[in-house]
Amino acid sequence: MSTAEETADGEAQPWAEVTPEAARRLLVAAVEAFAERGYHATTTRDIAGRAGMSPAALYIHYKTKEELLHRISRIGHERALGILRTAARREGGATERLADAVSSFVRWHAGGRTTARVVQYELDSLGPEARAEIVALRRQCDAEVRGIIEDGVAAGEFEVLDVRGTTLAVLSLCIDVARWFSTAGPWTPDEVGALYADLVLRMVGARTPPAARE
């Protein structure tokens, strides 16, 4: 499956927001190259070659290799934040919202694993300014999950002694799916999402299993 065809939450991820078409092709090629070779081992020639373009053509759309990584990271983190924010603000109790957040977040990392690996694991390859922007988005992701857990504790749905530490554990568990998930494995993204939602609810001591858990 190519990066352009990867799915998350059952929807195609063709990077449609990236225009013109040549810029999109270069970005898709960069995702594939960064995921396969790592950011530092990838050259602009590698990226251009995968896109079927000349190295000179790359600089028409992106000034540097880091600009490509920055755009991939920003779009990816904005999508991740949107997934978590939607779940956090849906109707229902904290148990239902946390199950929704985890299952959706995991499906995104499994269905779009190539993109997710670059988004989540190449942060330190960015320069200080770009990195600061992405870190701010990551903190917002953290805040959405932490807010759900805090709501659950306040409502008596969860038993959590360290909300901040538990939030870190939950997000780390979800993100790691991008590292190991394979379409050749025994699970679909939906199945892994359901499994992880159940595991996280057990982690926080949820007292009322939601319908999503079934």
Backbone as ProteinMPNN parsed JSONL, in Angstrom:
{"seq_chain_A": "MSTAEETADGEAQPWAEVTPEAARRLLVAAVEAFAERGYHATTTRDIAGRAGMSPAALYIHYKTKEELLHRISRIGHERALGILRTAARREGGATERLADAVSSFVRWHAGGRTTARVVQYELDSLGPEARAEIVALRRQCDAEVRGIIEDGVAAGEFEVLDVRGTTLAVLSLCIDVARWFSTAGPWTPDEVGALYADLVLRMVGARTPPAARE", "coords_chain_A": {"N_chain_A": [[0.854, -1.203, 0.0], [0.636, 2.172, -0.901], [1.797, 5.359, 0.379], [0.017, 7.368, -0.306], [-2.32, 5.972, -0.495], [-2.905, 5.017, 1.983], [-5.019, 4.429, 4.806], [-7.068, 5.907, 7.355], [-9.211, 5.641, 10.019], [-10.955, 4.629, 8.163], [-10.959, 6.323, 5.982], [-9.602, 7.602, 2.953], [-6.288, 8.899, 2.65], [-5.121, 11.106, 0.877], [-3.512, 13.352, 0.978], [-4.782, 15.646, 0.087], [-4.934, 18.313, 0.715], [-2.574, 19.406, 0.022], [-1.231, 21.307, -2.443], [0.247, 22.552, -5.534], [-0.342, 19.604, -7.663], [2.237, 18.577, -8.16], [3.65, 19.329, -5.872], [2.314, 17.817, -3.993], [2.945, 15.204, -4.841], [5.685, 15.185, -4.359], [5.708, 15.472, -1.581], [4.421, 13.105, -0.739], [6.297, 11.273, -1.698], [8.443, 11.988, -0.079], [7.506, 11.263, 2.474], [7.428, 8.459, 2.206], [10.148, 7.936, 1.72], [11.417, 8.986, 4.037], [10.266, 7.338, 5.981], [11.261, 4.872, 5.25], [14.098, 5.125, 5.034], [14.889, 6.938, 6.944], [15.143, 10.324, 8.098], [17.669, 11.707, 8.003], [19.256, 10.076, 6.401], [18.08, 10.268, 3.974], [18.121, 11.824, 0.827], [17.584, 14.853, -1.119], [17.603, 14.158, -3.744], [16.844, 11.477, -3.63], [14.156, 11.79, -2.879], [13.058, 13.311, -5.006], [13.484, 11.495, -7.087], [11.779, 9.358, -6.396], [9.399, 10.629, -6.77], [9.365, 10.885, -9.442], [10.583, 13.065, -10.598], [12.892, 15.77, -11.321], [15.766, 16.683, -9.291], [16.012, 19.468, -9.244], [13.423, 20.298, -9.631], [12.224, 19.889, -7.214], [12.965, 22.016, -5.573], [11.438, 24.07, -6.455], [9.083, 23.903, -5.15], [9.651, 23.341, -2.465], [11.875, 24.74, -0.235], [13.859, 23.523, 1.264], [14.905, 20.258, 2.475], [14.138, 20.0, 5.096], [11.919, 21.664, 5.204], [10.014, 20.148, 3.897], [9.74, 17.989, 5.731], [8.786, 19.425, 7.912], [6.292, 20.309, 6.968], [4.966, 17.872, 6.572], [4.962, 16.941, 9.218], [3.467, 18.947, 10.507], [0.907, 18.81, 9.232], [0.266, 16.16, 9.826], [0.203, 16.176, 12.674], [-1.824, 18.005, 13.093], [-3.98, 16.583, 12.096], [-3.994, 14.429, 13.894], [-4.552, 15.789, 16.278], [-7.101, 16.727, 15.647], [-8.554, 14.328, 15.583], [-8.413, 13.473, 18.288], [-9.541, 15.67, 19.572], [-12.14, 15.705, 18.566], [-13.164, 13.33, 19.663], [-12.892, 13.918, 22.389], [-14.746, 15.924, 22.761], [-17.207, 14.932, 22.197], [-20.594, 13.816, 22.875], [-21.508, 12.187, 25.964], [-20.178, 10.144, 28.654], [-16.973, 10.174, 30.417], [-15.815, 7.672, 30.117], [-16.853, 6.597, 27.712], [-15.901, 8.574, 25.974], [-13.121, 8.408, 26.264], [-12.648, 5.818, 25.341], [-13.416, 6.156, 22.684], [-11.561, 8.09, 21.841], [-9.1, 6.709, 22.104], [-9.48, 4.388, 20.461], [-9.92, 5.597, 17.95], [-7.554, 7.082, 17.612], [-5.642, 5.076, 17.599], [-6.459, 3.614, 15.336], [-5.828, 5.502, 13.41], [-3.022, 5.536, 13.566], [-2.436, 2.911, 12.852], [-3.73, 2.478, 10.344], [-2.566, 4.501, 8.834], [0.196, 4.001, 8.984], [2.779, 4.387, 7.794], [2.98, 7.153, 7.316], [2.461, 7.999, 9.947], [4.691, 7.039, 11.332], [6.718, 8.736, 10.457], [5.685, 11.23, 11.247], [5.551, 10.932, 14.052], [8.082, 10.056, 14.921], [10.218, 11.544, 13.887], [10.609, 13.963, 15.005], [12.827, 15.184, 16.3], [14.469, 15.776, 14.214], [13.821, 18.166, 13.176], [14.426, 21.723, 12.93], [14.962, 24.251, 15.538], [12.819, 26.248, 15.542], [10.747, 25.151, 13.93], [10.416, 22.764, 15.285], [9.475, 23.66, 17.756], [6.927, 24.554, 17.067], [5.651, 22.128, 16.396], [5.872, 20.74, 18.792], [4.153, 22.261, 20.344], [1.688, 21.551, 19.2], [1.672, 18.867, 19.9], [1.445, 19.073, 22.634], [-1.121, 20.038, 22.817], [-2.53, 17.802, 21.949], [-1.936, 16.088, 24.058], [-3.242, 17.494, 26.098], [-5.947, 17.175, 25.427], [-6.439, 14.422, 25.845], [-5.665, 14.212, 28.513], [-7.59, 15.858, 29.665], [-9.944, 14.349, 29.333], [-9.394, 12.176, 30.998], [-9.135, 13.471, 33.453], [-11.761, 14.376, 33.741], [-13.027, 11.924, 34.026], [-11.976, 11.008, 36.446], [-12.939, 12.986, 38.192], [-15.668, 12.487, 37.967], [-15.904, 10.088, 39.14], [-15.626, 7.873, 37.554], [-13.159, 6.862, 36.823], [-10.208, 5.464, 38.329], [-7.438, 6.88, 39.066], [-4.21, 7.599, 40.01], [-2.098, 9.206, 39.172], [-2.586, 11.476, 36.947], [-1.243, 12.888, 34.901], [0.977, 11.236, 34.342], [-0.358, 8.912, 33.561], [-1.682, 9.806, 31.29], [0.512, 10.216, 29.587], [1.343, 7.556, 29.341], [-0.853, 6.403, 28.034], [-0.923, 7.799, 25.549], [1.61, 7.103, 24.564], [1.327, 4.35, 24.256], [-0.59, 4.223, 22.222], [0.699, 5.575, 20.076], [2.867, 3.917, 19.54], [1.858, 1.912, 17.994], [2.183, 2.536, 15.309], [4.761, 1.802, 14.863], [4.916, -1.026, 14.903], [2.708, -2.147, 13.575], [1.336, -4.129, 10.94], [-0.034, -4.886, 7.772], [0.111, -7.485, 7.134], [-0.175, -8.803, 9.442], [-2.138, -10.307, 12.185], [-4.307, -8.665, 12.818], [-6.772, -6.135, 12.05], [-6.827, -2.523, 11.512], [-9.144, -1.574, 12.841], [-9.649, -3.621, 14.674], [-7.362, -3.565, 16.286], [-7.678, -1.016, 17.322], [-10.014, -1.35, 18.881], [-9.084, -3.252, 20.726], [-7.025, -1.817, 22.059], [-8.506, 0.264, 23.159], [-9.965, -1.113, 25.063], [-7.857, -2.039, 26.695], [-6.816, 0.398, 27.667], [-9.007, 1.405, 29.1], [-9.098, -0.455, 31.15], [-6.665, 0.191, 32.279], [-7.146, 2.701, 33.429], [-8.949, 2.024, 35.295], [-11.694, 1.959, 34.668], [-15.134, 1.972, 35.47], [-17.564, 1.499, 34.282], [-18.25, -0.298, 31.534], [-18.228, 0.869, 28.172], [-20.461, 1.003, 25.3], [-18.891, 0.953, 23.042], [-16.8, -0.613, 23.812], [-17.719, -3.15, 23.694]], "CA_chain_A": [[0.0, 0.0, 0.0], [1.426, 3.396, -0.953], [1.437, 6.36, 1.382], [-1.151, 8.106, -0.78], [-3.499, 5.125, -0.378], [-3.124, 4.604, 3.36], [-6.3, 4.855, 5.355], [-7.186, 6.13, 8.791], [-10.636, 5.744, 10.306], [-11.717, 4.234, 6.992], [-10.961, 7.34, 4.95], [-8.343, 7.724, 2.223], [-5.465, 10.031, 3.048], [-4.331, 11.425, -0.321], [-2.852, 14.643, 1.136], [-5.479, 16.518, -0.852], [-4.743, 19.715, 1.074], [-1.284, 19.852, -0.518], [-1.316, 21.651, -3.861], [-0.33, 21.819, -6.659], [-0.125, 18.167, -7.721], [3.67, 18.274, -8.063], [4.033, 19.464, -4.471], [1.752, 16.662, -3.295], [3.743, 14.035, -5.205], [6.964, 15.277, -3.643], [5.465, 15.226, -0.165], [4.173, 11.663, -0.599], [7.589, 10.612, -1.881], [9.253, 12.266, 1.107], [7.002, 10.41, 3.555], [7.883, 7.09, 1.967], [11.604, 7.881, 1.867], [11.759, 9.196, 5.444], [9.854, 6.158, 6.74], [12.105, 3.734, 4.872], [15.528, 5.356, 5.211], [15.168, 7.909, 7.987], [15.28, 11.672, 7.554], [19.049, 12.115, 7.738], [19.821, 9.248, 5.331], [17.361, 10.565, 2.737], [18.578, 13.023, 0.111], [16.572, 15.455, -1.978], [17.608, 13.367, -4.982], [16.006, 10.311, -3.354], [12.75, 12.219, -2.871], [12.68, 13.68, -6.373], [13.447, 10.279, -7.889], [10.55, 8.623, -6.07], [8.268, 11.384, -7.324], [9.504, 10.923, -10.896], [10.909, 14.437, -10.964], [14.308, 16.105, -11.191], [16.065, 17.365, -8.03], [15.763, 20.904, -9.377], [11.983, 20.534, -9.539], [11.84, 19.884, -5.797], [13.2, 23.328, -4.963], [10.383, 24.997, -6.873], [7.976, 23.784, -4.19], [10.164, 23.276, -1.101], [13.213, 25.333, -0.211], [14.803, 22.59, 1.881], [14.371, 18.968, 2.911], [13.477, 20.208, 6.389], [10.597, 22.245, 4.966], [9.143, 19.01, 3.613], [9.462, 17.298, 6.985], [7.962, 20.305, 8.737], [4.911, 20.304, 6.478], [4.431, 16.542, 6.89], [4.738, 16.894, 10.666], [2.371, 19.848, 10.881], [-0.362, 18.247, 8.768], [0.012, 14.946, 10.596], [-0.178, 16.5, 14.042], [-3.142, 18.645, 13.049], [-4.954, 15.499, 11.94], [-4.048, 13.704, 15.163], [-5.258, 16.646, 17.227], [-8.511, 16.729, 15.277], [-9.128, 13.052, 16.015], [-8.552, 13.472, 19.744], [-10.454, 16.744, 19.97], [-13.499, 15.26, 18.237], [-13.566, 12.339, 20.671], [-12.977, 14.555, 23.708], [-15.87, 16.851, 22.842], [-18.45, 14.27, 21.84], [-21.489, 13.607, 24.002], [-21.26, 10.959, 26.7], [-19.294, 10.218, 29.807], [-15.537, 10.083, 30.172], [-15.477, 6.318, 29.68], [-17.141, 6.519, 26.28], [-15.038, 9.493, 25.223], [-11.752, 7.895, 26.254], [-12.637, 4.673, 24.435], [-13.481, 6.698, 21.322], [-10.282, 8.745, 21.555], [-8.049, 5.705, 21.938], [-9.722, 3.554, 19.277], [-9.731, 6.431, 16.749], [-6.14, 7.438, 17.523], [-4.927, 3.855, 17.22], [-6.776, 3.323, 13.937], [-5.064, 6.425, 12.581], [-1.627, 5.108, 13.548], [-2.335, 1.633, 12.152], [-4.118, 2.647, 8.95], [-1.611, 5.4, 8.185], [1.42, 3.73, 9.75], [3.973, 4.972, 7.18], [2.937, 8.582, 7.644], [2.529, 8.173, 11.403], [6.072, 6.825, 11.791], [7.466, 9.964, 10.195], [5.111, 12.285, 12.081], [5.799, 10.733, 15.477], [9.443, 9.679, 15.302], [11.259, 12.388, 13.29], [10.498, 15.296, 15.607], [14.138, 15.759, 16.624], [15.173, 16.157, 12.989], [13.42, 19.526, 12.843], [15.142, 22.819, 13.563], [14.322, 24.756, 16.763], [11.553, 26.953, 15.339], [9.746, 24.188, 13.461], [10.185, 21.802, 16.361], [8.644, 24.312, 18.773], [5.547, 24.559, 16.576], [5.113, 20.774, 16.493], [5.746, 20.429, 20.222], [2.926, 22.92, 20.804], [0.574, 20.71, 18.769], [1.7, 17.639, 20.71], [0.929, 19.418, 23.958], [-2.575, 20.119, 22.703], [-2.998, 16.411, 21.93], [-1.824, 15.634, 25.447], [-4.261, 18.163, 26.895], [-7.254, 16.594, 25.126], [-6.541, 13.132, 26.542], [-5.607, 14.474, 29.959], [-8.877, 16.409, 30.063], [-10.912, 13.25, 29.456], [-9.063, 11.4, 32.201], [-9.504, 14.3, 34.612], [-13.219, 14.332, 33.847], [-13.387, 10.608, 34.542], [-11.633, 10.958, 37.868], [-13.875, 13.868, 38.901], [-16.997, 11.888, 37.953], [-15.86, 8.798, 39.809], [-15.587, 6.783, 36.577], [-11.803, 6.329, 36.76], [-9.349, 5.476, 39.513], [-6.106, 7.213, 38.557], [-3.436, 8.332, 41.011], [-1.229, 10.176, 38.485], [-3.244, 11.752, 35.67], [-0.254, 13.276, 33.893], [1.737, 10.047, 33.968], [-1.258, 8.003, 32.856], [-1.876, 10.381, 29.955], [1.716, 9.903, 28.822], [1.33, 6.122, 29.053], [-1.904, 6.151, 27.045], [-0.486, 8.296, 24.253], [2.75, 6.295, 24.121], [0.783, 3.061, 23.832], [-1.242, 4.418, 20.924], [1.678, 5.982, 19.069], [3.762, 2.805, 19.225], [1.22, 1.059, 16.99], [2.766, 2.858, 14.004], [6.059, 1.144, 14.748], [4.862, -2.469, 14.71], [1.551, -2.651, 12.852], [1.546, -4.575, 9.568], [-1.23, -5.454, 7.157], [0.305, -8.935, 7.061], [-0.399, -9.344, 10.778], [-3.434, -10.951, 12.445], [-5.358, -7.719, 13.178], [-7.082, -4.962, 11.23], [-6.769, -1.306, 12.328], [-10.316, -1.506, 13.716], [-9.492, -4.591, 15.764], [-6.337, -3.052, 17.204], [-8.288, 0.112, 18.008], [-10.912, -1.868, 19.915], [-8.258, -3.886, 21.748], [-6.334, -0.805, 22.845], [-9.503, 0.978, 23.956], [-10.247, -1.97, 26.219], [-6.671, -2.034, 27.564], [-6.708, 1.699, 28.331], [-10.065, 1.511, 30.11], [-8.629, -1.244, 32.292], [-5.557, 0.941, 32.877], [-7.655, 3.801, 34.251], [-9.918, 1.497, 36.251], [-13.054, 2.354, 34.292], [-16.101, 1.163, 36.202], [-18.728, 1.184, 33.442], [-17.817, -0.547, 30.155], [-19.073, 1.542, 27.184], [-20.914, 0.173, 24.179], [-17.779, 0.807, 22.1], [-15.917, -1.642, 24.307], [-18.286, -4.421, 23.294]], "C_chain_A": [[0.881, 1.242, 0.0], [0.957, 4.371, 0.106], [0.176, 7.108, 0.977], [-2.43, 7.307, -0.596], [-3.777, 4.68, 1.053], [-4.443, 5.154, 3.871], [-6.193, 5.064, 6.852], [-8.652, 6.393, 9.069], [-11.465, 5.491, 9.06], [-11.722, 5.246, 5.866], [-9.598, 7.402, 4.276], [-7.61, 8.978, 2.67], [-4.57, 10.431, 1.87], [-3.562, 12.737, -0.227], [-3.46, 15.675, 0.188], [-5.271, 17.999, -0.541], [-3.435, 20.286, 0.529], [-1.422, 20.081, -2.019], [-0.118, 22.525, -4.242], [0.04, 20.339, -6.628], [1.353, 17.806, -7.572], [4.145, 18.358, -6.615], [3.513, 18.281, -3.663], [2.567, 15.411, -3.578], [5.076, 14.032, -4.471], [6.783, 14.986, -2.16], [5.225, 13.742, 0.095], [5.482, 10.885, -0.733], [8.485, 10.806, -0.669], [8.806, 11.41, 2.281], [7.532, 8.993, 3.401], [9.388, 6.954, 2.193], [12.022, 8.03, 3.327], [11.417, 7.964, 6.28], [10.784, 4.981, 6.476], [13.563, 3.936, 5.268], [15.876, 6.22, 6.412], [15.44, 9.268, 7.363], [16.712, 11.978, 7.131], [19.683, 11.314, 6.601], [19.157, 9.5, 3.985], [17.897, 11.848, 2.111], [17.425, 13.599, -0.707], [16.5, 14.719, -3.316], [16.752, 12.112, -4.815], [14.527, 10.67, -3.483], [12.274, 12.523, -4.281], [12.558, 12.449, -7.257], [12.187, 9.465, -7.645], [9.327, 9.309, -6.663], [8.305, 11.447, -8.843], [9.831, 12.31, -11.402], [12.406, 14.66, -10.813], [14.542, 16.781, -9.839], [15.776, 18.86, -8.089], [14.289, 21.228, -9.211], [11.526, 20.6, -8.088], [11.925, 21.283, -5.204], [12.209, 24.393, -5.429], [9.281, 25.039, -5.819], [8.436, 23.788, -2.736], [11.61, 23.775, -1.09], [14.255, 24.355, 0.309], [14.102, 21.264, 2.184], [13.631, 19.123, 4.233], [12.086, 20.817, 6.207], [9.581, 21.154, 4.641], [8.754, 18.29, 4.9], [8.551, 18.13, 7.881], [6.513, 20.265, 8.287], [4.237, 18.963, 6.763], [4.062, 16.468, 8.371], [3.557, 17.753, 11.083], [1.017, 19.276, 10.475], [-0.719, 17.01, 9.584], [-0.444, 15.231, 12.007], [-1.535, 17.213, 14.101], [-4.243, 17.609, 12.891], [-5.111, 14.741, 13.258], [-4.818, 14.5, 16.207], [-6.75, 16.671, 16.923], [-9.224, 15.464, 15.717], [-9.395, 13.058, 17.512], [-9.547, 14.518, 20.215], [-11.906, 16.355, 19.691], [-14.013, 14.276, 19.277], [-13.772, 12.993, 22.034], [-14.233, 15.387, 23.867], [-17.201, 16.235, 22.427], [-19.331, 14.144, 23.087], [-21.153, 12.292, 24.689], [-20.307, 11.175, 27.847], [-17.84, 10.054, 29.421], [-15.136, 8.701, 29.663], [-15.694, 6.161, 28.185], [-16.19, 7.388, 25.472], [-13.599, 9.006, 25.169], [-11.643, 6.692, 25.325], [-12.626, 5.137, 22.986], [-12.146, 7.323, 20.935], [-9.194, 7.722, 21.263], [-8.264, 4.881, 20.675], [-9.484, 4.343, 17.992], [-8.256, 6.752, 16.532], [-5.309, 6.237, 17.078], [-5.209, 3.497, 15.771], [-5.99, 4.236, 12.996], [-3.602, 5.981, 12.473], [-1.436, 3.781, 12.818], [-2.629, 1.802, 10.667], [-3.164, 3.528, 8.166], [-0.225, 5.252, 8.771], [2.671, 4.357, 9.137], [4.069, 6.456, 7.508], [3.142, 8.792, 9.134], [3.945, 7.971, 11.925], [6.912, 8.077, 11.598], [6.995, 11.077, 11.131], [5.552, 12.156, 13.532], [7.269, 10.546, 15.849], [10.557, 10.519, 14.673], [11.247, 13.798, 13.861], [11.862, 15.948, 15.827], [14.955, 16.126, 15.401], [14.833, 17.581, 12.558], [14.3, 20.554, 13.539], [14.348, 23.382, 14.726], [12.952, 25.399, 16.546], [10.442, 25.998, 14.912], [9.408, 23.185, 14.555], [9.27, 22.39, 17.425], [7.176, 24.33, 18.357], [4.905, 23.181, 16.728], [4.935, 20.355, 17.94], [4.476, 21.054, 20.79], [1.693, 22.114, 20.403], [0.513, 19.418, 19.579], [1.151, 17.91, 22.115], [-0.597, 19.556, 23.94], [-3.193, 18.73, 22.638], [-3.009, 15.847, 23.339], [-2.955, 16.22, 26.291], [-5.65, 17.578, 26.652], [-7.448, 15.282, 25.879], [-6.532, 13.33, 28.046], [-6.943, 15.014, 30.463], [-9.933, 15.331, 30.234], [-10.653, 12.461, 30.743], [-9.412, 12.179, 33.455], [-11.011, 14.315, 34.828], [-13.669, 13.005, 34.457], [-13.095, 10.453, 36.011], [-12.636, 11.781, 38.676], [-15.271, 13.251, 38.997], [-17.05, 10.546, 38.663], [-15.858, 7.611, 38.862], [-14.224, 6.101, 36.536], [-11.139, 6.38, 38.131], [-7.919, 5.652, 39.043], [-5.376, 8.058, 39.588], [-2.592, 9.435, 40.371], [-1.798, 10.421, 37.095], [-2.232, 12.072, 34.581], [0.539, 12.062, 33.418], [0.889, 9.054, 33.188], [-1.526, 8.504, 31.445], [-0.692, 10.067, 29.059], [1.73, 8.431, 28.413], [0.315, 5.789, 27.966], [-1.45, 6.584, 25.656], [0.681, 7.483, 23.701], [2.292, 4.947, 23.585], [0.173, 3.166, 22.435], [-0.232, 4.693, 19.81], [2.552, 4.818, 18.625], [3.176, 1.851, 18.191], [1.827, 1.302, 15.609], [4.086, 2.134, 13.779], [5.932, -0.325, 14.374], [3.725, -2.973, 13.822], [1.906, -3.01, 11.405], [0.244, -5.153, 9.029], [-1.119, -6.966, 7.014], [0.056, -9.602, 8.408], [-1.817, -9.86, 10.966], [-4.586, -9.989, 12.685], [-5.564, -6.652, 12.106], [-6.909, -3.718, 12.103], [-7.947, -1.18, 13.285], [-10.173, -2.433, 14.917], [-8.451, -4.131, 16.773], [-6.888, -1.865, 17.986], [-9.195, -0.334, 19.135], [-10.128, -2.499, 21.058], [-7.61, -2.85, 22.652], [-7.305, 0.024, 23.675], [-9.821, 0.19, 25.212], [-9.08, -1.951, 27.213], [-6.565, -0.719, 28.348], [-7.792, 1.868, 29.392], [-9.725, 0.683, 31.341], [-7.524, -0.487, 33.042], [-6.06, 2.03, 33.821], [-8.708, 3.331, 35.259], [-11.343, 1.901, 35.959], [-14.063, 1.407, 34.92], [-17.29, 0.742, 35.355], [-18.27, 0.956, 32.014], [-18.765, 0.126, 29.167], [-19.491, 0.577, 26.087], [-19.775, -0.077, 23.2], [-16.843, -0.325, 22.507], [-16.41, -3.026, 23.904], [-18.002, -4.721, 21.839]], "O_chain_A": [[1.788, 1.351, 0.826], [-0.134, 4.234, 0.66], [-0.645, 7.446, 1.829], [-3.515, 7.885, -0.545], [-4.789, 4.026, 1.306], [-4.916, 6.201, 3.43], [-5.343, 4.479, 7.523], [-9.269, 7.254, 8.442], [-12.546, 6.058, 8.902], [-12.427, 5.049, 4.876], [-8.564, 7.273, 4.933], [-8.224, 9.985, 3.023], [-3.379, 10.12, 1.873], [-3.014, 13.201, -1.227], [-2.751, 16.47, -0.429], [-5.412, 18.846, -1.423], [-3.212, 21.496, 0.569], [-1.7, 19.148, -2.772], [0.472, 23.172, -3.377], [0.666, 19.873, -5.676], [1.678, 16.817, -6.915], [4.958, 17.541, -6.182], [4.191, 17.798, -2.756], [2.852, 14.637, -2.664], [5.537, 12.986, -4.015], [7.622, 14.322, -1.551], [5.77, 13.183, 1.047], [5.739, 9.952, 0.029], [9.208, 9.891, -0.276], [9.644, 10.882, 3.013], [8.026, 8.4, 4.359], [9.848, 5.978, 2.786], [12.88, 7.289, 3.806], [12.172, 7.585, 7.175], [11.061, 4.187, 7.376], [14.197, 3.014, 5.782], [17.025, 6.237, 6.854], [15.914, 9.353, 6.23], [16.942, 12.457, 6.02], [20.562, 11.826, 5.908], [19.623, 8.999, 2.962], [18.1, 12.844, 2.806], [16.424, 12.927, -0.955], [15.442, 14.67, -3.943], [16.025, 11.722, -5.729], [13.751, 9.95, -4.112], [11.218, 12.054, -4.704], [11.646, 12.357, -8.078], [11.592, 8.942, -8.587], [8.344, 8.656, -7.014], [7.396, 11.993, -9.468], [9.416, 12.696, -12.495], [13.106, 13.826, -10.239], [13.623, 17.388, -9.291], [15.346, 19.451, -7.099], [13.935, 22.297, -8.714], [10.555, 21.285, -7.769], [11.061, 21.688, -4.426], [12.149, 25.485, -4.864], [8.632, 26.065, -5.618], [7.679, 24.2, -1.857], [12.453, 23.289, -1.844], [15.398, 24.356, -0.147], [12.876, 21.169, 2.151], [12.619, 18.461, 4.467], [11.174, 20.515, 6.977], [8.426, 21.228, 5.06], [7.577, 18.015, 5.131], [7.651, 17.597, 8.531], [5.604, 20.197, 9.115], [3.07, 18.923, 7.153], [2.985, 15.991, 8.729], [2.743, 17.344, 11.91], [0.083, 19.257, 11.278], [-1.87, 16.834, 9.986], [-1.381, 14.599, 12.494], [-2.295, 17.036, 15.053], [-5.315, 17.739, 13.482], [-6.228, 14.447, 13.684], [-5.642, 13.946, 16.934], [-7.572, 16.639, 17.839], [-10.366, 15.516, 16.174], [-10.484, 12.69, 17.953], [-10.31, 14.279, 21.152], [-12.794, 16.644, 20.493], [-15.157, 14.373, 19.721], [-14.717, 12.661, 22.749], [-14.737, 15.545, 24.979], [-18.207, 16.936, 22.317], [-18.867, 14.342, 24.21], [-20.582, 11.391, 24.075], [-19.708, 12.24, 27.995], [-17.511, 9.825, 28.257], [-14.21, 8.581, 28.86], [-14.827, 5.655, 27.473], [-15.725, 6.983, 24.406], [-12.926, 9.168, 24.152], [-10.658, 6.557, 24.599], [-11.91, 4.577, 22.156], [-11.657, 7.11, 19.825], [-8.455, 7.854, 20.288], [-7.33, 4.691, 19.897], [-8.906, 3.813, 17.043], [-7.764, 6.7, 15.405], [-4.385, 6.374, 16.276], [-4.292, 3.114, 15.044], [-5.544, 3.812, 11.93], [-3.015, 6.047, 11.393], [-0.381, 3.55, 12.227], [-1.869, 1.327, 9.824], [-2.973, 3.328, 6.967], [0.457, 6.243, 9.03], [3.544, 4.818, 9.872], [5.118, 6.944, 7.928], [3.909, 9.664, 9.542], [4.361, 8.654, 12.861], [7.715, 8.439, 12.459], [7.808, 11.778, 11.732], [5.889, 13.152, 14.173], [7.661, 10.846, 16.976], [11.732, 10.236, 14.901], [11.809, 14.72, 13.269], [12.028, 17.139, 15.565], [16.024, 16.725, 15.529], [15.485, 18.137, 11.674], [14.853, 20.29, 14.607], [13.179, 23.036, 14.896], [12.018, 25.119, 17.297], [9.339, 26.027, 15.458], [8.25, 22.806, 14.727], [8.388, 21.702, 17.938], [6.287, 24.145, 19.188], [3.75, 23.074, 17.14], [3.957, 19.69, 18.281], [3.8, 20.447, 21.621], [0.749, 22.005, 21.186], [-0.571, 18.935, 19.906], [0.474, 17.064, 22.699], [-1.274, 19.234, 24.917], [-4.26, 18.499, 23.205], [-3.974, 15.208, 23.759], [-3.555, 15.516, 27.104], [-6.451, 17.494, 27.583], [-8.498, 15.056, 26.48], [-7.299, 12.694, 28.77], [-7.379, 14.668, 31.561], [-10.73, 15.384, 31.17], [-11.583, 12.127, 31.478], [-9.929, 11.611, 34.416], [-11.482, 14.272, 35.964], [-14.572, 12.966, 35.293], [-13.87, 9.841, 36.746], [-13.123, 11.334, 39.714], [-15.978, 13.46, 39.983], [-18.114, 9.937, 38.775], [-16.062, 6.474, 39.287], [-14.133, 4.907, 36.251], [-11.464, 7.218, 38.971], [-7.261, 4.683, 38.663], [-5.866, 9.112, 39.994], [-2.396, 10.49, 40.975], [-1.524, 9.659, 36.168], [-2.35, 11.579, 33.46], [0.748, 11.887, 32.218], [1.377, 8.423, 32.25], [-1.59, 7.711, 30.505], [-0.87, 9.694, 27.899], [2.083, 8.097, 27.282], [0.593, 4.983, 27.079], [-1.576, 5.825, 24.695], [0.734, 7.206, 22.503], [2.809, 4.463, 22.579], [0.394, 2.309, 21.579], [-0.311, 4.106, 18.731], [2.936, 4.74, 17.458], [3.906, 1.071, 17.579], [1.968, 0.365, 14.824], [4.481, 1.884, 12.64], [6.749, -0.833, 13.606], [3.771, -4.113, 13.359], [2.663, -2.304, 10.738], [-0.49, -5.829, 9.75], [-2.119, -7.652, 6.801], [0.075, -10.829, 8.507], [-2.612, -9.856, 10.026], [-5.736, -10.423, 12.753], [-4.647, -6.316, 11.357], [-6.851, -3.842, 13.327], [-7.777, -0.73, 14.418], [-10.533, -2.072, 16.038], [-8.639, -4.289, 17.979], [-6.604, -1.718, 19.175], [-9.157, 0.233, 20.226], [-10.465, -2.306, 22.227], [-7.639, -2.987, 23.875], [-6.965, 0.446, 24.781], [-9.934, 0.757, 26.299], [-9.289, -1.859, 28.422], [-6.263, -0.722, 29.541], [-7.531, 2.414, 30.464], [-10.037, 1.086, 32.461], [-7.455, -0.52, 34.271], [-5.479, 2.259, 34.882], [-9.287, 4.14, 35.984], [-12.122, 2.158, 36.876], [-13.877, 0.19, 34.908], [-17.954, -0.249, 35.66], [-17.928, 1.92, 31.328], [-19.981, -0.019, 29.293], [-18.948, -0.521, 25.961], [-19.677, -1.149, 22.602], [-16.176, -0.925, 21.664], [-15.621, -3.964, 23.787], [-18.413, -5.765, 21.333]]}, "name": "protein", "num_of_chains": 1, "seq": "MSTAEETADGEAQPWAEVTPEAARRLLVAAVEAFAERGYHATTTRDIAGRAGMSPAALYIHYKTKEELLHRISRIGHERALGILRTAARREGGATERLADAVSSFVRWHAGGRTTARVVQYELDSLGPEARAEIVALRRQCDAEVRGIIEDGVAAGEFEVLDVRGTTLAVLSLCIDVARWFSTAGPWTPDEVGALYADLVLRMVGARTPPAARE"}
